[in-house]
């Protein structure tokens, strides 16, 4: 019901924070796609905790083990299943009866009638984004071979703002460097001030959120469909699957509501014989379908719900109000680690859209 | 691929602006649901053009004709098909070779290889929201019978801002009056200033957008699923289907990124023995599942793309740059008419979620 | 839940025997497919009642009215909706409280809690196969353009048996004549004896069933997928949707169970450099995927449930046992009219499979 | 595309004969379902090879390892993933260039462009039925708790015929013994003659097929939906997923075509106040929906394609005709081991139908 995504590539994720393993099944992958495990591990390392001073010191051995669908280094086209074992877990950190505010403890209890695995957030753990990152890493070369690249950066942390992508003539070379920085910012000079936002939150036993902006370059015109299968619908359904995402906007997004039509309408022009737009307030999408301009969107990531600061809550067993302070190893800000998750989520959707587009790539007859 | 929505209720929409009719098929409706055609027509009148001075004088006879699935005034449970005939159309207003900026002319041309019906925007016409409003009107009593109500208002037009919903203790009585106002505002006193925004745009042959905020009251805890079927994923997929929507946020949305975790985490409390939250920054959803608080979200609606002001564009036949001025009867602002579309869109998703929730309403065994 | 079929082409049917109309929405059609209404009407005439002495004298004006998705004589690629109005209906023939044996009266009552439209069988009427025939007629030229043809004939009526298709080297020219015969038989000489089976049933106020054999020529190797999306799974799901079908078998079907492996295994051979099989007991499918041989299958069609002969039944209102004799205009044998329905059903599935095959038509990299 | 089944319970299978493991993900399981691993292993042992003299001496350690979705012995409601490791594999038995007749070697090559894992049949191995049996075993207690049981027996092997189920008043006690017999026959006395059919085939380096009949007791009336989601469509789609199945029929199936309507129509009667039918030629299904009678169907299982007898084939690399003799450990008849696979397949479909039925279990209003 809940854990299968995609029209052409069916992605099925499973696992709990403290189960034997978490993992993913990818069905409908193109056959013959080479899988470079080093590249996959590099992507997964971006998400893994303990990579730098901004994230929890908890180390996870996140090496995925591929149990099917790969033969002689290439995808077979039949379902590829990858497992990521759960090893470094400390169950004693959790008291299931105390509902952690802004976590899924209460909603999971209601949804699954008390049978869900509550240890470490169970199936709702942010750890479940690792299979997404794996899937994105597998599909990244498939997009690359078609000239499509996906970039993301931290657009803001708290009230601190980074520069924004150029959505008309993106500086792809520069954007490729973003992920090598200590924090994924366009403007390197802002790293200290962004770092300070995180450090302050940490010192206060608190947490902070931010906005991630993404850009997809090399997208052909004519991808996607009207209404329920619009590119916006497809991407947003996937992006809102990522825990902590509370907003998604395309192009100028909410800002477009403060423009006049004469400003917001991206005028068409010809550039070396190709139809382009002079601005890109619509984020590369008109009527749910790509228009050949770079695709741009932003997502709002809420502050990490786990904080050491005391919070009021309810004990679900005793039905009394209590105070909770969540100790243990938690990121004061998950935005830096979420950057590659957003890239992966977008990669999965774009790969699915590209495969689906083959079904409408040609008309039944030629137009005169 | 594109025009079927829903897990339990399959909604299928069809039609073009100038085809014989547009319409909808609703499969999976509960049997025995009474259909009050007056109530349906009243909902549809809210969307219809020409209702007041803010919308185009074009009058449409939007009376839906139900051709199947209704027997003795109640749904049969088999597919309900409703048609809305296209009558008041003026084909001569359209020049297909001139791509209207921010419309789907170009993307439809690319997607359908030049075979799509371009008259009046064809399948991409805002008129296709009429079947959505119809579907919402059919399902509204189904939600009402379970104590669920959906409200929406114009949160902003351009830079003009309305009050916002109380998402903790909503004043339902007051909210029921919103839709009777000339403009769907919480604060009636703001009607003149909001009207002025629209009037100004009109005078300038321009258009303006806005934000619509919605609130769903009476939602039980435990609806929805993690990840790809999160309530946010489901709602956003539908909301981004509505033409002109470029952003969707839940609860405090993008604003949550400027809060600390200690502010953003909605603390749990007990209210008359029931678990509630003291704030509602998460919009009634944790981990993709409803937590029993009112569900709140906002959508960004871009300015009407059709403006009389001259705009630069490309002639797709001659492949030259030209100027276009879109005359004809167009709303300078579609936000007022979009309010009931957003309500209908949310109604459809909530009904689908409620039906689906029956499949997980009970555990396989009792918990000790 | 029940009335939407297909992965790439979404087919949605609706209507009841006595509602205003029945119809179909076809989403995902290739754009630019010419629609020859005369050819469509010719296909629909094959299914229509009253065509010859074997079918009910009831005449239906089954001309479909296309309300969307067609522009300048070709499909637009957006949803095509067609309506078939219900005109010649005689509601007084039906007594809903008396459950007609082998009809869906009782099951519909239980499934829809007494709210379904019982007149003329409502949504369960054989009349709902008309939209399928329409859809098949729309898609037939799409298959033809790829060299694929679908043939069907009456393999048996009661205990009377026709010749069978040559599934190795089909005589396509000859098979094109089948549908022009008074009864769709391979062996024209058998028409009188088959006619007698029907006439006898009619004289006895009884009915008779039969088997329809179908052959699909020109199918490329490599269509379909393993397991749940096997060609057999896809075709059977559609074929069992056709009312009165109680069995589906591929190739030699149930007969293959009486062969030894050495007989049943279709040996591979080379024919003008192409890989073929010497026999075709597997009906052109191995492991759920087409092998390039003609695809063959048979379906069992039960005797028309409506018979004038008195039958024992239950009055669902009074909860007493009663006798029912179903008068009115009913075919003593629906097999002749079902031939084109089976062809249409197979056409829809093949078109969907062909579109889907585009997603796996090429590997991600070349094989060395 | 191919390996995900189900509306409410999403079943996703993966793996190849010689990959690290095969397995299954079950999403949408009811929460709180106890999992009795001994019972699961007992079901899996029925399918495992090497259980008796009729099956290959190859022993597989088919113990499934549950990696997620189970907590404190009960299902959590989140995805349950189980792995079955591949251990006892002998890769050297396979020559991929020689296409094994009636296997999927050629079709897999064409479908996956030469990238599929050919060892041991890869993803097309009969071994992939083990995850189905596992899934069936997990869900069997869910059906049992609702009074539903599924039985299957070998109806025929070659030309040898067993007795058939009583589909009106089934002798459930007796049917529970079937699976304890050396061969799953209703008539124990026939075991020697059925055994001889297998032994003969083995001696001749050949193989033999058969028909499996299944019966589902305790099914409530009103399950399923018309047309594409008919109980026949759903069951057949799953049953044709099982490798080697070439035919599926419900009730009297193909035999019903030789009856008159007056014989085939199952007359309604009252039995202790309940509506029943006097015969059950329709296999408990009218109009795609269950009628409260036992559900009955039969499937045709073709002879094992792997035989030691020399067969003509084509070498796909050299493109020449050659002779192949398949040595190694293969069952001369897979029908005995397929009995529990058919039961499991039906169990999965019935569980999915029962969950889905909750969405239409109640009308929106009461009927007067």
PDB file of N, CA and C in Angstrom, chain C residues 58 93-94 100-105 120-121 125-126 201-202 205-208 244 302-311 324-334, chain D residues 260-262 265:
ATOM      1  N   UNK C  58     -33.955  -8.222 -30.712  1.00  0.00           N
ATOM      2  CA  UNK C  58     -33.770  -6.893 -30.146  1.00  0.00           C
ATOM      3  C   UNK C  58     -32.719  -6.112 -30.934  1.00  0.00           C
ATOM      4  N   UNK C  93     -39.688  -6.194 -18.234  1.00  0.00           N
ATOM      5  CA  UNK C  93     -39.340  -7.609 -18.309  1.00  0.00           C
ATOM      6  C   UNK C  93     -38.711  -8.138 -17.019  1.00  0.00           C
ATOM      7  N   UNK C  94     -38.330  -7.262 -16.104  1.00  0.00           N
ATOM      8  CA  UNK C  94     -37.496  -7.712 -14.984  1.00  0.00           C
ATOM      9  C   UNK C  94     -38.198  -7.658 -13.634  1.00  0.00           C
ATOM     10  N   UNK C 100     -32.212 -14.564 -10.849  1.00  0.00           N
ATOM     11  CA  UNK C 100     -32.043 -15.392 -12.041  1.00  0.00           C
ATOM     12  C   UNK C 100     -30.818 -16.293 -11.874  1.00  0.00           C
ATOM     13  N   UNK C 101     -30.984 -17.607 -11.949  1.00  0.00           N
ATOM     14  CA  UNK C 101     -29.842 -18.514 -11.759  1.00  0.00           C
ATOM     15  C   UNK C 101     -28.714 -18.221 -12.751  1.00  0.00           C
ATOM     16  N   UNK C 102     -27.494 -18.325 -12.253  1.00  0.00           N
ATOM     17  CA  UNK C 102     -26.260 -18.145 -13.050  1.00  0.00           C
ATOM     18  C   UNK C 102     -26.070 -16.714 -13.536  1.00  0.00           C
ATOM     19  N   UNK C 103     -26.979 -15.817 -13.173  1.00  0.00           N
ATOM     20  CA  UNK C 103     -26.787 -14.389 -13.411  1.00  0.00           C
ATOM     21  C   UNK C 103     -26.132 -13.773 -12.164  1.00  0.00           C
ATOM     22  N   UNK C 104     -25.857 -12.475 -12.237  1.00  0.00           N
ATOM     23  CA  UNK C 104     -25.209 -11.795 -11.109  1.00  0.00           C
ATOM     24  C   UNK C 104     -26.216 -11.124 -10.172  1.00  0.00           C
ATOM     25  N   UNK C 105     -27.501 -11.444 -10.313  1.00  0.00           N
ATOM     26  CA  UNK C 105     -28.512 -10.773  -9.489  1.00  0.00           C
ATOM     27  C   UNK C 105     -28.195 -10.888  -8.000  1.00  0.00           C
ATOM     28  N   UNK C 120     -32.387  -5.123 -16.257  1.00  0.00           N
ATOM     29  CA  UNK C 120     -31.643  -5.700 -17.381  1.00  0.00           C
ATOM     30  C   UNK C 120     -30.266  -6.206 -16.995  1.00  0.00           C
ATOM     31  N   UNK C 121     -30.088  -6.516 -15.719  1.00  0.00           N
ATOM     32  CA  UNK C 121     -28.778  -6.990 -15.271  1.00  0.00           C
ATOM     33  C   UNK C 121     -27.857  -5.844 -14.878  1.00  0.00           C
ATOM     34  N   UNK C 125     -24.758  -6.510 -17.283  1.00  0.00           N
ATOM     35  CA  UNK C 125     -25.325  -6.888 -18.573  1.00  0.00           C
ATOM     36  C   UNK C 125     -24.238  -7.202 -19.593  1.00  0.00           C
ATOM     37  N   UNK C 126     -24.495  -8.156 -20.433  1.00  0.00           N
ATOM     38  CA  UNK C 126     -23.564  -8.469 -21.518  1.00  0.00           C
ATOM     39  C   UNK C 126     -23.358  -7.265 -22.426  1.00  0.00           C
ATOM     40  N   UNK C 201     -31.528 -25.845 -29.119  1.00  0.00           N
ATOM     41  CA  UNK C 201     -31.584 -25.218 -27.796  1.00  0.00           C
ATOM     42  C   UNK C 201     -32.762 -24.247 -27.741  1.00  0.00           C
ATOM     43  N   UNK C 202     -32.893 -23.474 -28.800  1.00  0.00           N
ATOM     44  CA  UNK C 202     -33.970 -22.486 -28.863  1.00  0.00           C
ATOM     45  C   UNK C 202     -35.339 -23.153 -28.771  1.00  0.00           C
ATOM     46  N   UNK C 205     -36.431 -24.047 -25.428  1.00  0.00           N
ATOM     47  CA  UNK C 205     -36.402 -22.936 -24.460  1.00  0.00           C
ATOM     48  C   UNK C 205     -35.150 -23.024 -23.601  1.00  0.00           C
ATOM     49  N   UNK C 206     -34.099 -23.501 -24.223  1.00  0.00           N
ATOM     50  CA  UNK C 206     -32.860 -23.718 -23.480  1.00  0.00           C
ATOM     51  C   UNK C 206     -31.727 -22.931 -24.150  1.00  0.00           C
ATOM     52  N   UNK C 207     -30.530 -23.127 -23.701  1.00  0.00           N
ATOM     53  CA  UNK C 207     -29.389 -22.415 -24.287  1.00  0.00           C
ATOM     54  C   UNK C 207     -28.189 -23.339 -24.322  1.00  0.00           C
ATOM     55  N   UNK C 208     -27.141 -22.899 -25.023  1.00  0.00           N
ATOM     56  CA  UNK C 208     -25.970 -23.746 -25.186  1.00  0.00           C
ATOM     57  C   UNK C 208     -24.715 -22.872 -25.220  1.00  0.00           C
ATOM     58  N   UNK C 244     -19.540 -14.620 -18.795  1.00  0.00           N
ATOM     59  CA  UNK C 244     -19.798 -15.981 -19.263  1.00  0.00           C
ATOM     60  C   UNK C 244     -18.540 -16.789 -19.538  1.00  0.00           C
ATOM     61  N   UNK C 302     -19.911 -20.114 -21.230  1.00  0.00           N
ATOM     62  CA  UNK C 302     -20.997 -20.940 -20.712  1.00  0.00           C
ATOM     63  C   UNK C 302     -22.298 -20.661 -21.459  1.00  0.00           C
ATOM     64  N   UNK C 303     -23.283 -21.553 -21.347  1.00  0.00           N
ATOM     65  CA  UNK C 303     -24.582 -21.317 -22.002  1.00  0.00           C
ATOM     66  C   UNK C 303     -25.210 -20.031 -21.465  1.00  0.00           C
ATOM     67  N   UNK C 304     -25.942 -19.304 -22.315  1.00  0.00           N
ATOM     68  CA  UNK C 304     -26.670 -18.114 -21.877  1.00  0.00           C
ATOM     69  C   UNK C 304     -27.482 -18.449 -20.628  1.00  0.00           C
ATOM     70  N   UNK C 305     -27.314 -17.705 -19.568  1.00  0.00           N
ATOM     71  CA  UNK C 305     -28.092 -18.016 -18.357  1.00  0.00           C
ATOM     72  C   UNK C 305     -29.594 -17.759 -18.528  1.00  0.00           C
ATOM     73  N   UNK C 306     -29.961 -16.801 -19.387  1.00  0.00           N
ATOM     74  CA  UNK C 306     -31.388 -16.475 -19.552  1.00  0.00           C
ATOM     75  C   UNK C 306     -32.079 -17.518 -20.418  1.00  0.00           C
ATOM     76  N   UNK C 307     -32.918 -18.316 -19.813  1.00  0.00           N
ATOM     77  CA  UNK C 307     -33.682 -19.311 -20.584  1.00  0.00           C
ATOM     78  C   UNK C 307     -35.141 -19.261 -20.156  1.00  0.00           C
ATOM     79  N   UNK C 308     -36.006 -19.626 -21.122  1.00  0.00           N
ATOM     80  CA  UNK C 308     -37.451 -19.577 -20.850  1.00  0.00           C
ATOM     81  C   UNK C 308     -37.905 -20.782 -20.034  1.00  0.00           C
ATOM     82  N   UNK C 309     -37.128 -21.827 -20.082  1.00  0.00           N
ATOM     83  CA  UNK C 309     -37.442 -23.026 -19.317  1.00  0.00           C
ATOM     84  C   UNK C 309     -37.559 -22.671 -17.832  1.00  0.00           C
ATOM     85  N   UNK C 310     -38.562 -23.204 -17.149  1.00  0.00           N
ATOM     86  CA  UNK C 310     -38.706 -22.876 -15.725  1.00  0.00           C
ATOM     87  C   UNK C 310     -37.519 -23.384 -14.910  1.00  0.00           C
ATOM     88  N   UNK C 311     -37.056 -22.540 -14.002  1.00  0.00           N
ATOM     89  CA  UNK C 311     -35.934 -22.902 -13.141  1.00  0.00           C
ATOM     90  C   UNK C 311     -36.294 -22.622 -11.680  1.00  0.00           C
ATOM     91  N   UNK C 324     -38.835 -19.653 -11.748  1.00  0.00           N
ATOM     92  CA  UNK C 324     -38.683 -18.512 -12.649  1.00  0.00           C
ATOM     93  C   UNK C 324     -38.558 -19.020 -14.086  1.00  0.00           C
ATOM     94  N   UNK C 325     -39.201 -18.285 -14.995  1.00  0.00           N
ATOM     95  CA  UNK C 325     -39.045 -18.563 -16.428  1.00  0.00           C
ATOM     96  C   UNK C 325     -38.741 -17.215 -17.062  1.00  0.00           C
ATOM     97  N   UNK C 326     -37.572 -17.127 -17.657  1.00  0.00           N
ATOM     98  CA  UNK C 326     -37.123 -15.831 -18.152  1.00  0.00           C
ATOM     99  C   UNK C 326     -37.560 -15.641 -19.591  1.00  0.00           C
ATOM    100  N   UNK C 327     -38.584 -14.854 -19.782  1.00  0.00           N
ATOM    101  CA  UNK C 327     -39.052 -14.573 -21.135  1.00  0.00           C
ATOM    102  C   UNK C 327     -38.343 -13.319 -21.626  1.00  0.00           C
ATOM    103  N   UNK C 328     -38.700 -12.894 -22.778  1.00  0.00           N
ATOM    104  CA  UNK C 328     -38.021 -11.729 -23.346  1.00  0.00           C
ATOM    105  C   UNK C 328     -37.113 -12.176 -24.469  1.00  0.00           C
ATOM    106  N   UNK C 329     -36.318 -11.238 -24.951  1.00  0.00           N
ATOM    107  CA  UNK C 329     -35.524 -11.489 -26.150  1.00  0.00           C
ATOM    108  C   UNK C 329     -34.112 -11.869 -25.770  1.00  0.00           C
ATOM    109  N   UNK C 330     -33.821 -13.129 -25.727  1.00  0.00           N
ATOM    110  CA  UNK C 330     -32.487 -13.572 -25.313  1.00  0.00           C
ATOM    111  C   UNK C 330     -31.901 -14.544 -26.326  1.00  0.00           C
ATOM    112  N   UNK C 331     -30.607 -14.476 -26.500  1.00  0.00           N
ATOM    113  CA  UNK C 331     -29.927 -15.395 -27.409  1.00  0.00           C
ATOM    114  C   UNK C 331     -29.911 -16.798 -26.816  1.00  0.00           C
ATOM    115  N   UNK C 332     -30.250 -17.793 -27.590  1.00  0.00           N
ATOM    116  CA  UNK C 332     -30.087 -19.158 -27.098  1.00  0.00           C
ATOM    117  C   UNK C 332     -28.609 -19.539 -27.010  1.00  0.00           C
ATOM    118  N   UNK C 333     -27.781 -18.748 -27.663  1.00  0.00           N
ATOM    119  CA  UNK C 333     -26.336 -19.005 -27.612  1.00  0.00           C
ATOM    120  C   UNK C 333     -25.614 -17.686 -27.855  1.00  0.00           C
ATOM    121  N   UNK C 334     -24.804 -17.274 -26.917  1.00  0.00           N
ATOM    122  CA  UNK C 334     -24.100 -16.003 -27.095  1.00  0.00           C
ATOM    123  C   UNK C 334     -22.738 -16.182 -27.742  1.00  0.00           C
TER     124      UNK C 334
ATOM    125  N   UNK D 260     -26.357 -27.803 -21.374  1.00  0.00           N
ATOM    126  CA  UNK D 260     -27.405 -26.839 -21.733  1.00  0.00           C
ATOM    127  C   UNK D 260     -27.541 -25.844 -20.567  1.00  0.00           C
ATOM    128  N   UNK D 261     -28.076 -24.686 -20.855  1.00  0.00           N
ATOM    129  CA  UNK D 261     -28.299 -23.697 -19.811  1.00  0.00           C
ATOM    130  C   UNK D 261     -29.091 -24.276 -18.650  1.00  0.00           C
ATOM    131  N   UNK D 262     -30.065 -25.078 -18.971  1.00  0.00           N
ATOM    132  CA  UNK D 262     -30.905 -25.640 -17.908  1.00  0.00           C
ATOM    133  C   UNK D 262     -30.103 -26.550 -16.979  1.00  0.00           C
ATOM    134  N   UNK D 265     -26.991 -23.706 -15.340  1.00  0.00           N
ATOM    135  CA  UNK D 265     -27.450 -22.679 -14.398  1.00  0.00           C
ATOM    136  C   UNK D 265     -27.634 -23.302 -13.016  1.00  0.00           C
TER     137      UNK D 265
END
